DNA sequence: TATTGTTATACTCTATAACTATA
DNA sequence: TATAGTTATAGAGTATAACAATA
């Protein structure tokens, strides 16, 4: 009896995705390390930059993390003086997180590093290819309800 | 003076890549957990399935990990009885790792789970889109020398 | 001295679950 | 009882560095 040939690692898109994503994130992690933060911290800081003030539970939803994980992340950012925590007026159980002025000043520098990292990895693609890639990733994300945003 | 608008998280391909890749790997991790292994362990097992026997340092190179990390991974697989370690005949410093019969029997079941996971995430794309995505990821990987393989 | 591999240490990321304070 | 948040615990993943044996 002949064995059915096994699918290889390389036949799975998940394999390529993981390899490239790990390389991109790792490279970005090295860059932001110079500013004293991690990739997950950058995402949280960037979100707070837009909303000014947010409940940890909302951030957890947006980042796809548990509340416990957000607490731990927030604790580190508090220690670094990049965010501040305040009690909510209406609901005494609730807190809000916001950037400190130091945190607010840091975000543009981190954004520049993110821009540079993206360019380093995807600058070799044509504009059309980059658009294709974004379209495909958004499509998968929206199909799996990874985000609440529209594909286009 | 007007502030230059900041790039958002969503303008970075690295952001989308990380989001989708994390979801795919996490989902796969849940699946293989039922067979008692992790994603990284699956990759190592699958590699050994093809080569029969390999030095830890070679596996480290192929997987983009340090030798220390491979040692730790190998230690867990040894404890689970899925691989075996043997001294090398020529070089007494060197070891080789190989699948046990139990490990060899497990790989096809894990491969089926990998197939299913890929289908669940990328089955919504057309065949052309999947090919596009693979092409783009391979292109980035080869440009950054993440692998020693050709793009096509 | 250089190399192969292991071991020790440390830190991030993340989850689960127990807990506290409020609702 | 249910909810917001924190804290405790644990394990994966990974890196760096110290170490042992051999080359």
Coordinates of C-alpha atoms (C1' of nucleotides) in Angstrom, one line a residue:
Chain A
X1 CA 0.0 0.0 0.0
X2 CA 1.2 3.4 -0.9
X3 CA 1.4 6.1 1.7
X4 CA -0.6 9.2 0.9
X5 CA 2.0 12.0 0.6
X6 CA 1.9 14.4 3.5
X7 CA 1.3 18.1 3.1
X8 CA 4.5 20.0 3.8
X9 CA 5.0 23.0 6.0
X10 CA 5.4 25.2 3.0
X11 CA 2.0 24.2 1.5
X12 CA 0.3 26.1 4.3
X13 CA -0.3 29.8 4.0
X14 CA -0.3 29.9 7.8
X15 CA 3.3 28.8 7.8
X16 CA 4.4 31.7 5.5
X17 CA 2.3 34.1 7.4
X18 CA 3.8 33.1 10.7
X19 CA 7.3 33.2 9.3
X20 CA 7.0 36.7 7.8
X21 CA 4.9 38.1 10.6
X22 CA 7.4 36.9 13.2
X23 CA 10.3 38.5 11.3
X24 CA 8.4 41.8 10.9
X25 CA 7.3 42.0 14.5
X26 CA 10.7 40.9 15.8
X27 CA 12.4 43.6 13.7
X28 CA 10.0 46.2 14.9
X29 CA 10.4 45.0 18.5
X30 CA 14.1 45.7 18.2
X31 CA 13.5 49.2 16.9
X32 CA 11.0 50.2 19.7
X33 CA 13.2 48.6 22.3
X34 CA 15.5 51.6 21.8
X35 CA 12.6 53.8 23.1
X36 CA 12.0 51.5 26.0
X37 CA 8.7 49.8 24.9
X38 CA 7.5 46.6 23.4
X39 CA 5.3 46.0 20.3
X40 CA 2.2 45.3 22.4
X41 CA 2.9 48.5 24.4
X42 CA 3.1 50.5 21.2
X43 CA -0.3 49.3 20.1
X44 CA -1.9 50.3 23.4
X45 CA -0.1 53.7 23.3
X46 CA -1.2 54.3 19.7
X47 CA -4.8 53.5 20.5
X48 CA -4.8 55.8 23.5
X49 CA -3.4 58.6 21.4
X50 CA -6.6 58.7 19.4
X51 CA -9.2 58.2 22.0
X52 CA -7.6 60.3 24.8
X53 CA -9.1 58.1 27.5
X54 CA -10.4 54.6 27.5
X55 CA -11.5 51.8 29.9
X56 CA -9.2 48.8 30.1
X57 CA -12.0 46.5 29.0
X58 CA -12.5 48.4 25.8
X59 CA -8.8 48.2 25.0
X60 CA -8.9 44.5 25.7
X61 CA -11.7 44.1 23.2
X62 CA -9.9 46.1 20.5
X63 CA -6.6 44.4 21.0
X64 CA -8.0 40.9 21.3
X65 CA -6.6 40.4 24.7
X66 CA -8.0 39.5 28.1
X67 CA -8.5 42.1 30.8
X68 CA -5.8 40.4 32.8
X69 CA -3.3 40.8 30.0
X70 CA -4.3 44.5 29.6
X71 CA -3.8 45.1 33.3
X72 CA -0.3 43.7 33.2
X73 CA 0.5 45.7 30.1
X74 CA -0.9 48.9 31.7
X75 CA 1.0 48.3 34.9
X76 CA 4.3 48.4 33.0
X77 CA 3.3 51.5 31.1
X78 CA 2.3 53.2 34.4
X79 CA 5.7 52.3 35.9
X80 CA 7.4 53.9 32.8
X81 CA 5.3 57.0 33.3
X82 CA 3.8 56.7 29.8
X83 CA 0.1 56.4 30.9
X84 CA -1.9 57.3 33.9
X85 CA -4.9 55.7 35.5
X86 CA -7.9 57.5 36.9
X87 CA -11.1 56.3 38.5
X88 CA -14.3 56.7 36.6
X89 CA -16.8 59.2 38.0
X90 CA -20.1 57.4 37.1
X91 CA -19.1 53.8 37.9
X92 CA -16.8 53.4 40.9
X93 CA -15.7 50.0 39.7
X94 CA -14.4 51.4 36.4
X95 CA -11.1 53.0 35.6
X96 CA -9.8 54.9 32.6
X97 CA -6.4 54.9 31.1
X98 CA -4.8 57.9 29.3
X99 CA -1.4 59.0 28.0
X100 CA 0.8 61.2 30.1
X101 CA 2.5 64.1 28.3
X102 CA 5.6 61.9 28.1
X103 CA 3.6 59.1 26.5
X104 CA 2.0 61.5 24.1
X105 CA 5.4 62.8 23.1
X106 CA 6.7 59.3 22.5
X107 CA 3.9 58.1 20.2
X108 CA 5.1 60.1 17.1
X109 CA 8.6 58.7 17.5
X110 CA 7.2 55.2 17.7
X111 CA 5.0 55.9 14.7
X112 CA 8.1 56.9 12.7
X113 CA 9.8 53.6 13.7
X114 CA 6.7 51.7 12.5
X115 CA 6.8 53.5 9.2
X116 CA 10.4 52.7 8.8
X117 CA 9.9 49.1 9.7
X118 CA 7.1 48.7 7.2
X119 CA 9.1 50.3 4.5
X120 CA 12.1 48.0 5.2
X121 CA 9.9 44.9 4.8
X122 CA 7.4 45.9 2.2
X123 CA 9.2 48.6 0.3
X124 CA 10.4 46.0 -2.1
X125 CA 6.8 45.4 -3.2
X126 CA 5.1 47.5 -5.8
X127 CA 2.3 49.8 -4.6
X128 CA -0.1 47.5 -6.3
X129 CA 1.3 44.5 -4.5
X130 CA 1.1 46.2 -1.1
X131 CA -2.5 47.1 -1.8
X132 CA -3.2 43.5 -2.8
X133 CA -1.6 42.2 0.4
X134 CA -3.5 44.6 2.6
X135 CA -6.7 43.7 0.8
X136 CA -6.2 40.0 1.3
X137 CA -5.3 40.4 5.0
X138 CA -8.2 42.6 5.6
X139 CA -10.5 40.2 3.9
X140 CA -9.3 37.3 6.0
X141 CA -9.6 39.4 9.2
X142 CA -13.1 40.5 8.4
X143 CA -14.3 37.0 7.5
X144 CA -13.1 35.7 10.8
X145 CA -14.5 38.8 12.6
X146 CA -11.0 39.6 13.9
X147 CA -12.0 43.3 13.6
X148 CA -15.1 45.4 13.5
X149 CA -13.9 47.3 10.5
X150 CA -15.1 47.1 6.9
X151 CA -12.8 45.5 4.3
X152 CA -12.8 48.5 2.1
Chain B
X1 CA 1.4 75.4 13.5
X2 CA -0.4 72.3 12.2
X3 CA 0.6 68.9 13.5
X4 CA 1.6 66.4 10.8
X5 CA -1.0 63.7 10.9
X6 CA 0.3 60.5 12.5
X7 CA 0.3 57.2 10.6
X8 CA -2.3 54.9 12.1
X9 CA -1.9 51.3 13.2
X10 CA -4.0 50.2 10.2
X11 CA -1.7 51.9 7.7
X12 CA 1.0 49.4 8.5
X13 CA 1.0 46.1 6.7
X14 CA 2.9 44.7 9.7
X15 CA -0.1 45.4 11.8
X16 CA -2.4 43.4 9.6
X17 CA 0.1 40.6 9.2
X18 CA 0.5 40.3 13.0
X19 CA -3.2 40.3 13.6
X20 CA -4.0 37.6 11.0
X21 CA -1.0 35.6 11.8
X22 CA -1.7 35.6 15.5
X23 CA -5.3 34.5 14.9
X24 CA -4.2 31.7 12.5
X25 CA -1.4 30.4 14.8
X26 CA -3.6 30.7 17.9
X27 CA -6.3 28.7 16.2
X28 CA -3.9 26.1 15.1
X29 CA -2.4 25.9 18.5
X30 CA -5.8 25.1 20.0
X31 CA -6.1 22.3 17.5
X32 CA -2.7 20.6 18.0
X33 CA -3.1 21.1 21.8
X34 CA -5.6 18.2 21.6
X35 CA -2.7 16.0 20.3
X36 CA -0.5 17.3 23.1
X37 CA 1.9 19.5 21.2
X38 CA 2.5 23.2 20.4
X39 CA 2.9 24.9 17.1
X40 CA 6.7 25.2 17.4
X41 CA 6.8 21.5 18.3
X42 CA 4.8 20.6 15.2
X43 CA 7.3 22.5 13.0
X44 CA 10.2 20.6 14.5
X45 CA 8.4 17.2 14.2
X46 CA 7.4 17.9 10.6
X47 CA 11.0 18.8 9.7
X48 CA 12.3 15.6 11.3
X49 CA 9.7 13.6 9.4
X50 CA 11.4 14.4 6.1
X51 CA 15.1 14.2 7.1
X52 CA 14.9 11.3 9.5
X53 CA 17.8 12.6 11.6
X54 CA 19.2 16.0 12.1
X55 CA 21.6 17.9 14.3
X56 CA 20.0 20.4 16.7
X57 CA 22.1 23.2 15.2
X58 CA 20.7 22.6 11.7
X59 CA 17.2 22.6 13.0
X60 CA 17.9 25.9 14.8
X61 CA 19.1 27.4 11.5
X62 CA 16.1 26.2 9.6
X63 CA 13.6 27.3 12.2
X64 CA 15.3 30.7 12.8
X65 CA 15.8 29.9 16.5
X66 CA 18.8 29.8 18.7
X67 CA 20.4 26.5 19.8
X68 CA 19.3 27.1 23.3
X69 CA 15.7 27.4 22.2
X70 CA 15.9 24.2 20.2
X71 CA 17.4 22.4 23.2
X72 CA 14.4 23.4 25.3
X73 CA 11.9 22.4 22.6
X74 CA 13.7 19.1 22.1
X75 CA 13.7 18.4 25.8
X76 CA 9.9 18.7 25.9
X77 CA 9.5 16.4 22.9
X78 CA 11.9 13.9 24.5
X79 CA 9.8 13.8 27.6
X80 CA 6.7 13.2 25.5
X81 CA 8.5 10.3 23.8
X82 CA 8.0 11.8 20.4
X83 CA 11.7 12.2 19.5
X84 CA 15.0 10.5 20.5
X85 CA 18.4 11.8 20.9
X86 CA 21.6 10.0 19.8
X87 CA 25.3 10.8 19.9
X88 CA 27.0 11.4 16.6
X89 CA 29.6 8.8 15.5
X90 CA 32.0 11.1 13.8
X91 CA 32.0 14.2 16.1
X92 CA 31.6 13.3 19.7
X93 CA 30.3 16.8 20.5
X94 CA 27.4 16.5 18.1
X95 CA 24.0 14.9 18.7
X96 CA 21.2 14.0 16.3
X97 CA 17.5 14.1 16.9
X98 CA 15.0 11.7 15.2
X99 CA 11.4 10.9 15.5
X100 CA 10.4 7.9 17.6
X101 CA 7.7 5.6 16.0
X102 CA 5.2 7.4 18.2
X103 CA 6.3 10.7 16.8
X104 CA 6.3 9.4 13.3
X105 CA 2.7 8.2 13.8
X106 CA 1.6 11.6 15.1
X107 CA 2.9 13.7 12.3
X108 CA 0.2 12.8 9.7
X109 CA -2.5 13.6 12.2
X110 CA -0.9 17.0 12.9
X111 CA -0.6 17.5 9.1
X112 CA -4.3 16.9 8.8
X113 CA -5.0 19.5 11.5
X114 CA -2.7 22.0 9.6
X115 CA -4.6 21.4 6.4
X116 CA -7.9 21.9 8.2
X117 CA -6.7 25.1 9.9
X118 CA -5.5 26.5 6.6
X119 CA -8.8 25.7 4.9
X120 CA -10.7 27.4 7.8
X121 CA -8.8 30.7 7.4
X122 CA -8.0 30.8 3.7
X123 CA -10.8 28.7 2.2
X124 CA -12.8 31.9 1.8
X125 CA -10.2 33.2 -0.7
X126 CA -10.3 32.2 -4.3
X127 CA -7.5 29.9 -5.6
X128 CA -6.0 32.9 -7.3
X129 CA -6.0 34.9 -4.2
X130 CA -4.4 32.2 -2.2
X131 CA -1.7 32.0 -4.8
X132 CA -1.2 35.8 -4.8
X133 CA -0.9 35.7 -1.0
X134 CA 1.7 32.9 -1.0
X135 CA 3.6 34.7 -3.8
X136 CA 3.7 37.9 -1.8
X137 CA 4.8 36.3 1.4
X138 CA 7.4 34.2 -0.3
X139 CA 8.7 37.3 -2.0
X140 CA 9.1 39.2 1.2
X141 CA 10.6 36.2 2.9
X142 CA 13.2 35.7 0.2
X143 CA 14.0 39.4 0.0
X144 CA 14.8 39.4 3.7
X145 CA 16.7 36.1 3.4
X146 CA 14.3 34.5 5.9
X147 CA 14.7 31.3 4.0
X148 CA 17.1 29.7 1.7
X149 CA 14.4 28.7 -0.8
X150 CA 13.6 30.2 -4.2
X151 CA 10.4 32.4 -4.6
X152 CA 9.0 30.2 -7.4
Chain C
dT1 C1' 40.7 28.6 20.7
dA2 C1' 36.5 27.5 18.2
dT3 C1' 32.4 24.8 18.1
dT4 C1' 28.3 21.7 19.7
dG5 C1' 25.1 21.4 22.7
dT6 C1' 23.0 22.0 27.3
dT7 C1' 21.7 24.6 31.2
dA8 C1' 20.6 28.8 33.9
dT9 C1' 18.3 33.0 33.9
dA10 C1' 15.2 36.4 32.5
dC11 C1' 11.5 38.7 30.3
dT12 C1' 7.4 39.2 27.2
dC13 C1' 3.0 37.5 26.0
dT14 C1' -0.9 35.3 27.2
dA15 C1' -4.4 32.6 29.5
dT16 C1' -7.1 31.0 33.5
dA17 C1' -8.8 31.6 37.8
dA18 C1' -9.2 33.7 42.3
dC19 C1' -10.2 37.9 44.4
dT20 C1' -11.9 42.9 45.5
dA21 C1' -15.0 46.4 45.1
dT22 C1' -19.0 48.0 43.3
dA23 C1' -23.5 47.6 40.9
Chain D
dT1 C1' -25.5 37.8 41.3
dA2 C1' -23.1 40.2 37.7
dT3 C1' -19.5 43.3 36.3
dA4 C1' -14.8 46.1 36.2
dG5 C1' -10.6 45.5 37.2
dT6 C1' -6.5 43.5 39.6
dT7 C1' -3.5 40.0 41.1
dA8 C1' -1.6 35.3 41.2
dT9 C1' -0.1 31.5 38.8
dA10 C1' 1.5 29.1 35.0
dG11 C1' 3.4 27.9 30.6
dA12 C1' 5.1 29.0 25.8
dG13 C1' 8.5 31.3 23.3
dT14 C1' 12.7 33.4 23.0
dA15 C1' 17.2 35.5 24.0
dT16 C1' 21.7 35.9 26.3
dA17 C1' 25.2 34.0 28.7
dA18 C1' 27.7 30.6 31.3
dC19 C1' 29.3 26.0 31.0
dA20 C1' 31.0 21.2 29.5
dA21 C1' 33.0 18.3 26.2
dT22 C1' 35.3 17.8 22.2
dA23 C1' 37.8 19.4 18.1

